[in-house]
Amino acid sequence: MAEEVRVKNIGLRGVTVADTKISYIDGEHGILIYRGFRIEELAERSTFPETAYLLLNGALPNKQQLVQFEQELVEGRQLPAYLYDVFKKLPRSSDPMDVLQAAVPLLAVNDPDLNDESREANVRKAMRLIARFPVVVAAWHRIRHGLEPLPSDDSLSHAANFLWQLTGQKPDAETARDFDICLILHADHTFNASTFACREVVSTQAHMYAGVAAGVGALSGSLHGGANARVMEMLQQVESEVKAVDEVGAWVRDRIDRGEKIMGMGHAVYKTFDPRSKILKEMSLRLGKKTGRENWYRLLTRIEEEGIREFEKRGKMGIKINVDFYSGSVYAMMGIPVDIMTPVFAISRISGWCSHIIEEKFGEAQGKPALYRPKAEYVGDYCGPIGCEFKPLTER
Ligand SMILES: CC(=O)SCCNC(=O)CCNC(=O)[C@H](O)C(C)(C)COP(=O)(O)OP(=O)(O)OC[C@H]1O[C@@H](n2cnc3c(N)ncnc32)[C@H](O)[C@@H]1OP(=O)(O)O
Ligand SMILES: O=C([O-])CC(=O)C(=O)O
């Protein structure tokens, strides 16, 4: 009996560890809601700053509140000068996610509100993080290529300014809006691994930056945010190894037979289509036509179909595409390099992380905050649980 309970709890699947008012997922029906609003409606009608405001404050802003929020995001785009100096001394091969994670405590020491634990100060910290994450990612990308970081263009939206600071090209309105939609889609997702990491860290009363650094680390892994880049690598591999689309099925089968994952498929909560992936799939098709990259869409849809068929044949039902499956191709068609794709996830998810950190710190969903401290069953097998004799070094 004890064994049965333990197996069920591996990875905390299905275990409720807290209440939240920020987002909701119905994994059976493919529904995602941020603070009462369906993701499809937000993607169609909202903007990333407005969605970030909603996540942080619990309600949509009125016009004046939105203008002020957007203005604060623009003002927050300046990075401390020493960050550029540090970046210029780093090995150029440093992974952009490692650099982003390292930048978090470097931003913390510059935050005038660092040790103010009021709610208002935490919202100000959140605003600075949301404003600065894109600037950090773009700055490192340019520095590692021997280029000077570009100044922010204050006339550009949050989404458009990131693309400008990254690529040195001002995006057209359609690209800026598509990227803004991507930011909305990735902003929050209840207790995913990185958000849980953020909440766990701040449950010790550590500051917001300590929680966010943990979140960036958790997001970087291939089973979580890192999957978008892995899908792109998989796509490039298929492109080079498969001569005709009809060979994709054999490629997929072979990969699963070898025990390798089909990246961008499967989800810990969704047992049907991830609603975000449907929006990204349509965008991938549209951008494929616009940029002449329809081949990517053709290959991805084939991998998706063959993957689902293969999983079902093996009795693994409900493994469908997740948010990462089409996002990589969408980003690539916007000129975003593969190893910047997971940092791009982070520049959106920072809004969700900060909202969850505030909810955790102030017990906004479940009353008094409490330190997370689960149990582990001791299965060490040495000389009995406390039976080892400590021998001096000379006798070992
Ligand atoms: C933003 C995000 O984080 S979305 C997720 C991004 N990650 C990925 O796309 C990586 C690929 N996917 C996966 O590794 C998994 O589907 C996860 C980790 C995301 C979720 O997995 P879970 O629902 O917890 O299921 P779990 O990993 O236990 O898989 C169940 C079975 O299906 C298999 N499976 C699940 N997804 C995949 C996949 N993409 N490719 C091959 N096999 C898979 C597992 O190997 C496992 O098989 P087994 O029972 O023979 O060991
Ligand atoms: O919820 C999860 O486990 C992973 C995910 O899709 C996300 O973080 O967006």
Tab-separated table of C-alpha atoms and ligand atoms in Angstrom:
chain	number	residue	atom	x	y	z
A	1	MET	CA	0.000	0.000	0.000
A	2	ALA	CA	2.775	2.435	1.006
A	3	GLU	CA	4.521	1.564	-2.267
A	4	GLU	CA	1.395	2.449	-4.295
A	5	VAL	CA	1.111	5.938	-2.743
A	6	ARG	CA	4.806	6.593	-3.339
A	7	VAL	CA	4.628	5.721	-7.037
A	8	LYS	CA	1.634	8.013	-7.513
A	9	ASN	CA	3.521	10.907	-5.984
A	10	ILE	CA	6.663	10.682	-8.042
A	11	GLY	CA	7.163	14.095	-9.611
A	12	LEU	CA	4.241	15.316	-7.453
A	13	ARG	CA	1.884	14.463	-10.364
A	14	GLY	CA	-1.690	15.200	-9.391
A	15	VAL	CA	-0.731	16.401	-5.899
A	16	THR	CA	-2.263	19.745	-4.944
A	17	VAL	CA	0.325	21.717	-2.962
A	18	ALA	CA	-1.283	25.168	-2.853
A	19	ASP	CA	-4.198	27.326	-3.951
A	20	THR	CA	-3.772	29.922	-6.673
A	21	LYS	CA	-6.011	32.583	-8.188
A	22	ILE	CA	-3.646	33.319	-11.055
A	23	SER	CA	-4.340	30.616	-13.623
A	24	TYR	CA	-6.295	27.426	-14.195
A	25	ILE	CA	-5.830	24.438	-16.486
A	26	ASP	CA	-8.360	21.798	-17.459
A	27	GLY	CA	-6.007	19.179	-18.830
A	28	GLU	CA	-8.771	16.873	-20.079
A	29	HIS	CA	-10.440	19.519	-22.222
A	30	GLY	CA	-7.431	21.657	-23.153
A	31	ILE	CA	-8.526	24.805	-21.363
A	32	LEU	CA	-6.183	27.481	-19.992
A	33	ILE	CA	-7.415	30.520	-18.098
A	34	TYR	CA	-5.486	33.508	-16.701
A	35	ARG	CA	-7.403	35.251	-13.904
A	36	GLY	CA	-10.764	34.263	-15.383
A	37	PHE	CA	-9.950	34.887	-19.069
A	38	ARG	CA	-9.575	32.156	-21.709
A	39	ILE	CA	-6.138	32.095	-23.341
A	40	GLU	CA	-7.708	32.248	-26.827
A	41	GLU	CA	-9.456	35.506	-25.981
A	42	LEU	CA	-6.350	37.061	-24.457
A	43	ALA	CA	-4.275	36.034	-27.495
A	44	GLU	CA	-6.824	37.645	-29.792
A	45	ARG	CA	-7.722	40.775	-27.871
A	46	SER	CA	-5.052	41.577	-25.286
A	47	THR	CA	-1.425	42.673	-25.422
A	48	PHE	CA	1.470	41.327	-23.378
A	49	PRO	CA	1.692	44.406	-21.102
A	50	GLU	CA	-2.049	44.242	-20.477
A	51	THR	CA	-1.852	40.494	-19.736
A	52	ALA	CA	1.121	41.036	-17.415
A	53	TYR	CA	-0.891	43.710	-15.602
A	54	LEU	CA	-3.784	41.262	-15.289
A	55	LEU	CA	-1.553	38.529	-13.867
A	56	LEU	CA	0.148	40.858	-11.390
A	57	ASN	CA	-2.870	42.836	-10.258
A	58	GLY	CA	-5.767	40.417	-10.623
A	59	ALA	CA	-7.917	42.555	-12.967
A	60	LEU	CA	-7.641	44.139	-16.396
A	61	PRO	CA	-6.354	47.723	-16.330
A	62	ASN	CA	-8.419	50.708	-17.433
A	63	LYS	CA	-6.939	52.929	-20.148
A	64	GLN	CA	-5.043	55.191	-17.766
A	65	GLN	CA	-3.654	52.279	-15.752
A	66	LEU	CA	-2.481	50.561	-18.930
A	67	VAL	CA	-0.758	53.668	-20.266
A	68	GLN	CA	1.035	54.112	-16.949
A	69	PHE	CA	2.019	50.420	-16.801
A	70	GLU	CA	3.418	50.556	-20.342
A	71	GLN	CA	5.294	53.745	-19.513
A	72	GLU	CA	6.851	52.095	-16.442
A	73	LEU	CA	7.922	49.144	-18.580
A	74	VAL	CA	9.631	51.529	-21.026
A	75	GLU	CA	11.364	53.408	-18.188
A	76	GLY	CA	12.531	50.128	-16.660
A	77	ARG	CA	14.470	49.123	-19.792
A	78	GLN	CA	17.780	50.637	-18.622
A	79	LEU	CA	20.317	48.125	-17.302
A	80	PRO	CA	23.010	49.007	-14.755
A	81	ALA	CA	26.258	49.827	-16.621
A	82	TYR	CA	28.273	47.185	-14.741
A	83	LEU	CA	26.132	44.434	-16.269
A	84	TYR	CA	27.547	45.254	-19.713
A	85	ASP	CA	31.078	45.220	-18.268
A	86	VAL	CA	30.491	41.779	-16.749
A	87	PHE	CA	28.972	40.466	-19.989
A	88	LYS	CA	31.979	41.688	-21.970
A	89	LYS	CA	34.281	39.606	-19.752
A	90	LEU	CA	32.313	36.355	-20.114
A	91	PRO	CA	33.374	33.601	-22.536
A	92	ARG	CA	31.386	34.197	-25.723
A	93	SER	CA	30.332	30.557	-25.717
A	94	SER	CA	28.335	31.070	-22.485
A	95	ASP	CA	24.815	29.738	-22.853
A	96	PRO	CA	22.220	32.545	-22.983
A	97	MET	CA	20.107	30.865	-20.266
A	98	ASP	CA	23.136	30.642	-17.950
A	99	VAL	CA	23.894	34.296	-18.584
A	100	LEU	CA	20.265	35.263	-17.953
A	101	GLN	CA	20.269	33.320	-14.691
A	102	ALA	CA	23.567	34.922	-13.642
A	103	ALA	CA	22.162	38.366	-14.474
A	104	VAL	CA	19.311	38.001	-11.966
A	105	PRO	CA	21.346	38.541	-8.751
A	106	LEU	CA	23.355	41.218	-10.583
A	107	LEU	CA	20.091	43.061	-11.189
A	108	ALA	CA	19.032	42.442	-7.585
A	109	VAL	CA	21.963	44.354	-6.110
A	110	ASN	CA	20.939	47.392	-8.174
A	111	ASP	CA	17.278	47.340	-7.105
A	112	PRO	CA	16.487	50.129	-4.637
A	113	ASP	CA	13.562	48.088	-3.288
A	114	LEU	CA	15.530	44.878	-2.784
A	115	ASN	CA	15.000	44.640	0.963
A	116	ASP	CA	11.560	46.248	1.084
A	117	GLU	CA	9.137	43.372	1.467
A	118	SER	CA	5.912	45.394	1.133
A	119	ARG	CA	3.522	44.316	-1.630
A	120	GLU	CA	4.009	47.642	-3.448
A	121	ALA	CA	7.792	47.190	-3.461
A	122	ASN	CA	7.421	43.643	-4.768
A	123	VAL	CA	5.256	44.902	-7.621
A	124	ARG	CA	7.934	47.492	-8.435
A	125	LYS	CA	10.577	44.738	-8.437
A	126	ALA	CA	8.371	42.681	-10.733
A	127	MET	CA	8.013	45.613	-13.132
A	128	ARG	CA	11.777	46.085	-13.301
A	129	LEU	CA	12.302	42.385	-13.978
A	130	ILE	CA	9.651	42.247	-16.711
A	131	ALA	CA	11.117	45.380	-18.326
A	132	ARG	CA	14.746	44.247	-18.088
A	133	PHE	CA	14.644	40.551	-19.002
A	134	PRO	CA	14.318	41.235	-22.751
A	135	VAL	CA	17.083	43.844	-22.609
A	136	VAL	CA	19.429	41.392	-20.847
A	137	VAL	CA	18.776	38.639	-23.401
A	138	ALA	CA	19.288	40.995	-26.347
A	139	ALA	CA	22.410	42.586	-24.833
A	140	TRP	CA	24.130	39.242	-24.248
A	141	HIS	CA	23.239	38.068	-27.747
A	142	ARG	CA	24.913	41.106	-29.286
A	143	ILE	CA	27.933	41.098	-26.988
A	144	ARG	CA	28.658	37.428	-27.679
A	145	HIS	CA	28.746	38.290	-31.384
A	146	GLY	CA	31.167	41.142	-30.797
A	147	LEU	CA	28.469	43.781	-31.342
A	148	GLU	CA	27.539	46.716	-29.126
A	149	PRO	CA	24.154	46.400	-27.392
A	150	LEU	CA	21.521	48.624	-28.962
A	151	PRO	CA	19.712	51.326	-27.013
A	152	SER	CA	16.023	50.806	-26.383
A	153	ASP	CA	13.654	52.587	-28.765
A	154	ASP	CA	11.087	54.061	-26.415
A	155	SER	CA	8.564	54.480	-29.203
A	156	LEU	CA	8.421	50.700	-29.683
A	157	SER	CA	6.164	48.292	-27.802
A	158	HIS	CA	7.616	45.777	-25.351
A	159	ALA	CA	7.544	43.042	-28.025
A	160	ALA	CA	8.834	45.179	-30.912
A	161	ASN	CA	11.627	46.693	-28.834
A	162	PHE	CA	12.962	43.248	-27.926
A	163	LEU	CA	13.150	42.223	-31.601
A	164	TRP	CA	14.862	45.522	-32.404
A	165	GLN	CA	17.423	45.228	-29.590
A	166	LEU	CA	18.099	41.581	-30.513
A	167	THR	CA	18.332	41.770	-34.285
A	168	GLY	CA	18.979	45.445	-35.022
A	169	GLN	CA	15.919	45.515	-37.274
A	170	LYS	CA	12.624	47.165	-36.457
A	171	PRO	CA	9.930	44.538	-36.979
A	172	ASP	CA	6.896	45.239	-39.138
A	173	ALA	CA	3.600	45.613	-37.281
A	174	GLU	CA	2.473	42.055	-38.052
A	175	THR	CA	5.680	40.472	-36.730
A	176	ALA	CA	5.600	42.637	-33.605
A	177	ARG	CA	1.997	41.589	-32.965
A	178	ASP	CA	2.774	37.902	-33.562
A	179	PHE	CA	5.625	38.085	-31.088
A	180	ASP	CA	3.391	39.897	-28.607
A	181	ILE	CA	0.887	37.003	-28.914
A	182	CYS	CA	3.695	34.523	-28.216
A	183	LEU	CA	4.510	36.466	-25.055
A	184	ILE	CA	0.855	36.300	-23.963
A	185	LEU	CA	0.720	32.542	-24.593
A	186	HIS	CA	3.801	31.807	-22.463
A	187	ALA	CA	3.080	34.162	-19.570
A	188	ASP	CA	1.701	31.725	-17.011
A	189	HIS	CA	0.781	28.094	-16.488
A	190	THR	CA	-0.172	27.363	-12.868
A	191	PHE	CA	2.325	25.206	-10.964
A	192	ASN	CA	4.727	24.260	-13.756
A	193	ALA	CA	8.244	23.274	-12.641
A	194	SER	CA	9.797	26.741	-12.894
A	195	THR	CA	6.921	28.543	-11.185
A	196	PHE	CA	6.947	25.977	-8.409
A	197	ALA	CA	10.707	26.534	-8.057
A	198	CYS	CA	10.131	30.296	-7.680
A	199	ARG	CA	7.393	29.774	-5.106
A	200	GLU	CA	9.361	27.193	-3.171
A	201	VAL	CA	12.360	29.513	-2.872
A	202	VAL	CA	10.387	32.547	-1.718
A	203	SER	CA	8.421	30.428	0.758
A	204	THR	CA	11.633	30.668	2.835
A	205	GLN	CA	11.123	34.494	2.786
A	206	ALA	CA	13.971	34.874	0.301
A	207	HIS	CA	13.553	37.918	-1.945
A	208	MET	CA	11.913	37.917	-5.382
A	209	TYR	CA	15.216	37.816	-7.278
A	210	ALA	CA	16.293	34.641	-5.453
A	211	GLY	CA	13.037	32.988	-6.522
A	212	VAL	CA	13.355	34.203	-10.114
A	213	ALA	CA	16.932	32.899	-10.413
A	214	ALA	CA	15.612	29.451	-9.449
A	215	GLY	CA	12.823	29.818	-12.008
A	216	VAL	CA	15.263	30.574	-14.834
A	217	GLY	CA	17.309	27.513	-13.876
A	218	ALA	CA	14.250	25.258	-13.848
A	219	LEU	CA	12.967	26.614	-17.162
A	220	SER	CA	16.262	25.910	-18.918
A	221	GLY	CA	15.844	22.107	-18.822
A	222	SER	CA	14.875	20.132	-21.934
A	223	LEU	CA	11.735	18.705	-20.331
A	224	HIS	CA	10.424	22.222	-19.642
A	225	GLY	CA	11.178	25.519	-21.441
A	226	GLY	CA	14.312	24.109	-23.052
A	227	ALA	CA	12.071	21.939	-25.230
A	228	ASN	CA	11.380	24.734	-27.747
A	229	ALA	CA	15.040	24.790	-28.801
A	230	ARG	CA	15.198	20.969	-28.775
A	231	VAL	CA	12.207	20.854	-31.172
A	232	MET	CA	14.062	23.147	-33.554
A	233	GLU	CA	17.160	20.933	-33.352
A	234	MET	CA	14.958	17.887	-33.990
A	235	LEU	CA	13.408	19.633	-37.002
A	236	GLN	CA	16.833	20.466	-38.425
A	237	GLN	CA	17.843	16.821	-37.935
A	238	VAL	CA	14.728	15.575	-39.753
A	239	GLU	CA	15.351	18.071	-42.555
A	240	SER	CA	18.852	16.732	-43.085
A	241	GLU	CA	18.142	13.014	-42.590
A	242	VAL	CA	14.795	12.523	-44.299
A	243	LYS	CA	14.614	12.700	-48.096
A	244	ALA	CA	10.820	12.756	-48.444
A	245	VAL	CA	7.978	13.603	-46.062
A	246	ASP	CA	6.794	9.995	-46.330
A	247	GLU	CA	9.926	8.887	-44.474
A	248	VAL	CA	9.041	10.924	-41.375
A	249	GLY	CA	6.954	8.083	-39.894
A	250	ALA	CA	9.943	5.709	-39.914
A	251	TRP	CA	12.140	8.441	-38.416
A	252	VAL	CA	9.651	9.003	-35.574
A	253	ARG	CA	9.265	5.258	-34.918
A	254	ASP	CA	12.994	4.774	-34.837
A	255	ARG	CA	13.468	7.644	-32.402
A	256	ILE	CA	10.831	6.281	-30.018
A	257	ASP	CA	12.283	2.755	-30.355
A	258	ARG	CA	15.656	4.128	-29.259
A	259	GLY	CA	13.967	5.503	-26.113
A	260	GLU	CA	14.402	9.119	-27.246
A	261	LYS	CA	11.741	11.755	-26.746
A	262	ILE	CA	9.777	13.447	-29.491
A	263	MET	CA	10.408	16.945	-28.224
A	264	GLY	CA	7.406	19.239	-27.887
A	265	MET	CA	5.042	16.306	-27.342
A	266	GLY	CA	3.495	15.128	-24.096
A	267	HIS	CA	2.516	17.126	-21.069
A	268	ALA	CA	2.267	16.545	-17.344
A	269	VAL	CA	-1.248	18.067	-17.219
A	270	TYR	CA	-2.772	18.170	-20.707
A	271	LYS	CA	-4.051	14.845	-21.904
A	272	THR	CA	-5.353	16.504	-25.051
A	273	PHE	CA	-4.123	19.398	-27.221
A	274	ASP	CA	-2.467	22.238	-25.378
A	275	PRO	CA	-4.659	25.226	-26.351
A	276	ARG	CA	-1.570	27.395	-26.850
A	277	SER	CA	-0.171	24.957	-29.416
A	278	LYS	CA	-3.227	25.383	-31.646
A	279	ILE	CA	-2.610	29.130	-31.883
A	280	LEU	CA	1.094	28.610	-32.520
A	281	LYS	CA	0.388	25.982	-35.167
A	282	GLU	CA	-1.749	28.421	-37.157
A	283	MET	CA	0.924	31.086	-36.744
A	284	SER	CA	3.621	28.666	-37.934
A	285	LEU	CA	1.625	27.978	-41.109
A	286	ARG	CA	0.978	31.664	-41.760
A	287	LEU	CA	4.615	32.648	-41.171
A	288	GLY	CA	5.778	29.673	-43.228
A	289	LYS	CA	3.839	31.043	-46.216
A	290	LYS	CA	5.119	34.550	-45.584
A	291	THR	CA	8.789	33.566	-45.254
A	292	GLY	CA	8.912	30.660	-47.713
A	293	ARG	CA	9.439	28.159	-44.879
A	294	GLU	CA	6.337	26.042	-45.458
A	295	ASN	CA	8.607	23.013	-45.490
A	296	TRP	CA	9.063	23.325	-41.716
A	297	TYR	CA	5.313	23.307	-41.198
A	298	ARG	CA	4.929	20.286	-43.469
A	299	LEU	CA	7.583	18.357	-41.548
A	300	LEU	CA	6.295	19.401	-38.125
A	301	THR	CA	2.692	18.442	-38.887
A	302	ARG	CA	3.931	15.095	-40.145
A	303	ILE	CA	6.023	14.506	-36.996
A	304	GLU	CA	2.962	15.440	-34.935
A	305	GLU	CA	0.629	13.033	-36.787
A	306	GLU	CA	3.111	10.177	-36.833
A	307	GLY	CA	3.994	10.768	-33.183
A	308	ILE	CA	0.376	10.634	-32.026
A	309	ARG	CA	-0.260	7.512	-34.116
A	310	GLU	CA	2.870	5.804	-32.779
A	311	PHE	CA	2.138	6.660	-29.128
A	312	GLU	CA	-1.427	5.365	-29.470
A	313	LYS	CA	-0.214	2.139	-31.082
A	314	ARG	CA	2.014	1.669	-28.026
A	315	GLY	CA	-0.920	2.250	-25.661
A	316	LYS	CA	0.320	5.703	-24.593
A	317	MET	CA	-2.823	7.712	-25.021
A	318	GLY	CA	-3.113	11.478	-24.676
A	319	ILE	CA	0.405	12.397	-25.812
A	320	LYS	CA	-0.242	15.412	-28.031
A	321	ILE	CA	1.711	18.537	-28.888
A	322	ASN	CA	2.550	21.082	-26.202
A	323	VAL	CA	3.328	24.813	-26.385
A	324	ASP	CA	6.936	24.148	-27.411
A	325	PHE	CA	6.183	22.138	-30.559
A	326	TYR	CA	5.487	24.990	-32.988
A	327	SER	CA	6.946	27.945	-31.063
A	328	GLY	CA	10.529	27.239	-32.168
A	329	SER	CA	9.628	27.430	-35.851
A	330	VAL	CA	7.643	30.609	-35.220
A	331	TYR	CA	10.593	32.239	-33.442
A	332	ALA	CA	13.051	31.111	-36.108
A	333	MET	CA	10.888	32.745	-38.778
A	334	MET	CA	11.063	35.973	-36.743
A	335	GLY	CA	14.865	35.837	-36.870
A	336	ILE	CA	15.386	34.479	-33.347
A	337	PRO	CA	18.343	32.066	-33.060
A	338	VAL	CA	17.762	28.598	-31.578
A	339	ASP	CA	19.651	29.174	-28.322
A	340	ILE	CA	17.681	32.386	-27.675
A	341	MET	CA	14.335	30.531	-27.832
A	342	THR	CA	14.307	29.410	-24.199
A	343	PRO	CA	15.380	32.874	-22.979
A	344	VAL	CA	12.440	34.198	-25.027
A	345	PHE	CA	10.170	31.881	-23.031
A	346	ALA	CA	11.668	33.415	-19.873
A	347	ILE	CA	11.026	37.015	-20.947
A	348	SER	CA	7.343	36.145	-21.024
A	349	ARG	CA	7.170	33.759	-18.042
A	350	ILE	CA	8.850	36.335	-15.802
A	351	SER	CA	5.395	37.965	-15.556
A	352	GLY	CA	3.848	34.734	-14.258
A	353	TRP	CA	6.759	33.985	-11.929
A	354	CYS	CA	6.568	37.413	-10.298
A	355	SER	CA	2.784	37.150	-9.930
A	356	HIS	CA	3.142	33.761	-8.241
A	357	ILE	CA	5.956	35.005	-6.013
A	358	ILE	CA	3.743	37.843	-4.806
A	359	GLU	CA	0.806	35.480	-4.283
A	360	GLU	CA	3.077	33.142	-2.308
A	361	LYS	CA	4.675	35.859	-0.199
A	362	PHE	CA	1.412	37.479	0.781
A	363	GLY	CA	-0.703	34.354	1.089
A	364	GLU	CA	-3.122	35.902	-1.410
A	365	ALA	CA	-4.822	32.631	-2.315
A	366	GLN	CA	-4.661	30.520	0.799
A	367	GLY	CA	-4.055	32.676	3.822
A	368	LYS	CA	-0.900	32.474	5.906
A	369	PRO	CA	2.213	31.714	3.818
A	370	ALA	CA	4.017	28.529	4.786
A	371	LEU	CA	7.443	27.086	4.096
A	372	TYR	CA	7.357	24.228	1.560
A	373	ARG	CA	8.841	21.155	3.177
A	374	PRO	CA	7.742	17.813	1.701
A	375	LYS	CA	8.957	14.442	2.940
A	376	ALA	CA	11.200	11.856	1.333
A	377	GLU	CA	11.288	8.225	2.244
A	378	TYR	CA	14.764	7.129	3.322
A	379	VAL	CA	15.825	4.155	1.206
A	380	GLY	CA	19.551	4.243	2.027
A	381	ASP	CA	20.909	0.749	2.452
A	382	TYR	CA	24.335	0.800	4.084
A	383	CYS	CA	24.693	-0.978	7.407
A	384	GLY	CA	21.204	-0.343	8.688
A	385	PRO	CA	19.756	3.154	9.104
A	386	ILE	CA	22.089	4.190	11.952
A	387	GLY	CA	24.394	1.186	12.165
A	388	CYS	CA	27.553	2.462	10.432
A	389	GLU	CA	30.738	2.643	12.429
A	390	PHE	CA	32.765	5.790	11.644
A	391	LYS	CA	36.335	4.629	11.033
A	392	PRO	CA	39.242	7.133	11.036
A	393	LEU	CA	40.751	7.853	7.574
A	394	THR	CA	43.813	5.722	8.337
A	395	GLU	CA	41.655	2.617	8.817
A	396	ARG	CA	39.492	2.941	5.687
B	1	LIG	C1	6.569	24.332	-21.389
B	1	LIG	C2	6.652	22.921	-21.041
B	1	LIG	O1	7.297	22.601	-20.097
B	1	LIG	S1	5.764	21.814	-21.930
B	1	LIG	C3	6.722	20.290	-21.860
B	1	LIG	C4	7.969	20.406	-22.681
B	1	LIG	N1	8.743	19.180	-22.698
B	1	LIG	C5	8.817	18.365	-23.764
B	1	LIG	O2	8.251	18.616	-24.805
B	1	LIG	C6	9.709	17.158	-23.613
B	1	LIG	C7	9.065	15.895	-24.150
B	1	LIG	N2	7.976	15.467	-23.316
B	1	LIG	C8	8.187	14.765	-22.147
B	1	LIG	O3	9.319	14.443	-21.787
B	1	LIG	C9	6.993	14.404	-21.304
B	1	LIG	O4	5.853	14.335	-22.094
B	1	LIG	C10	6.771	15.381	-20.132
B	1	LIG	C11	7.956	15.285	-19.175
B	1	LIG	C12	6.644	16.805	-20.622
B	1	LIG	C13	5.505	15.027	-19.383
B	1	LIG	O5	5.561	13.750	-19.051
B	1	LIG	P1	4.498	13.003	-18.081
B	1	LIG	O6	3.120	13.287	-18.417
B	1	LIG	O7	4.898	13.265	-16.728
B	1	LIG	O8	4.683	11.577	-18.474
B	1	LIG	P2	5.968	10.700	-18.496
B	1	LIG	O9	7.217	11.448	-18.753
B	1	LIG	O10	5.925	9.871	-17.257
B	1	LIG	O11	5.593	9.854	-19.765
B	1	LIG	C14	4.698	8.779	-19.784
B	1	LIG	C15	5.175	7.802	-20.839
B	1	LIG	O12	5.069	8.419	-22.121
B	1	LIG	C16	6.347	8.579	-22.702
B	1	LIG	N3	6.437	9.915	-23.290
B	1	LIG	C17	5.852	11.047	-22.846
B	1	LIG	N4	6.171	12.059	-23.663
B	1	LIG	C18	6.964	11.550	-24.613
B	1	LIG	C19	7.627	12.101	-25.728
B	1	LIG	N5	7.532	13.381	-26.020
B	1	LIG	N6	8.377	11.287	-26.510
B	1	LIG	C20	8.489	9.966	-26.238
B	1	LIG	N7	7.895	9.387	-25.181
B	1	LIG	C21	7.127	10.174	-24.388
B	1	LIG	C22	7.336	8.459	-21.553
B	1	LIG	O13	8.598	8.028	-21.983
B	1	LIG	C23	6.635	7.463	-20.657
B	1	LIG	O14	6.834	6.169	-21.169
B	1	LIG	P3	7.037	4.907	-20.178
B	1	LIG	O15	5.761	4.814	-19.416
B	1	LIG	O16	7.280	3.768	-21.111
B	1	LIG	O17	8.210	5.247	-19.323
B	2	LIG	O1	2.728	23.371	-17.007
B	2	LIG	C1	3.718	22.690	-17.278
B	2	LIG	O2	4.047	21.662	-16.647
B	2	LIG	C2	4.605	23.059	-18.388
B	2	LIG	C3	4.043	24.110	-19.294
B	2	LIG	O3	3.305	23.828	-20.205
B	2	LIG	C4	4.368	25.499	-19.026
B	2	LIG	O4	5.063	25.803	-18.040
B	2	LIG	O5	3.952	26.384	-19.801
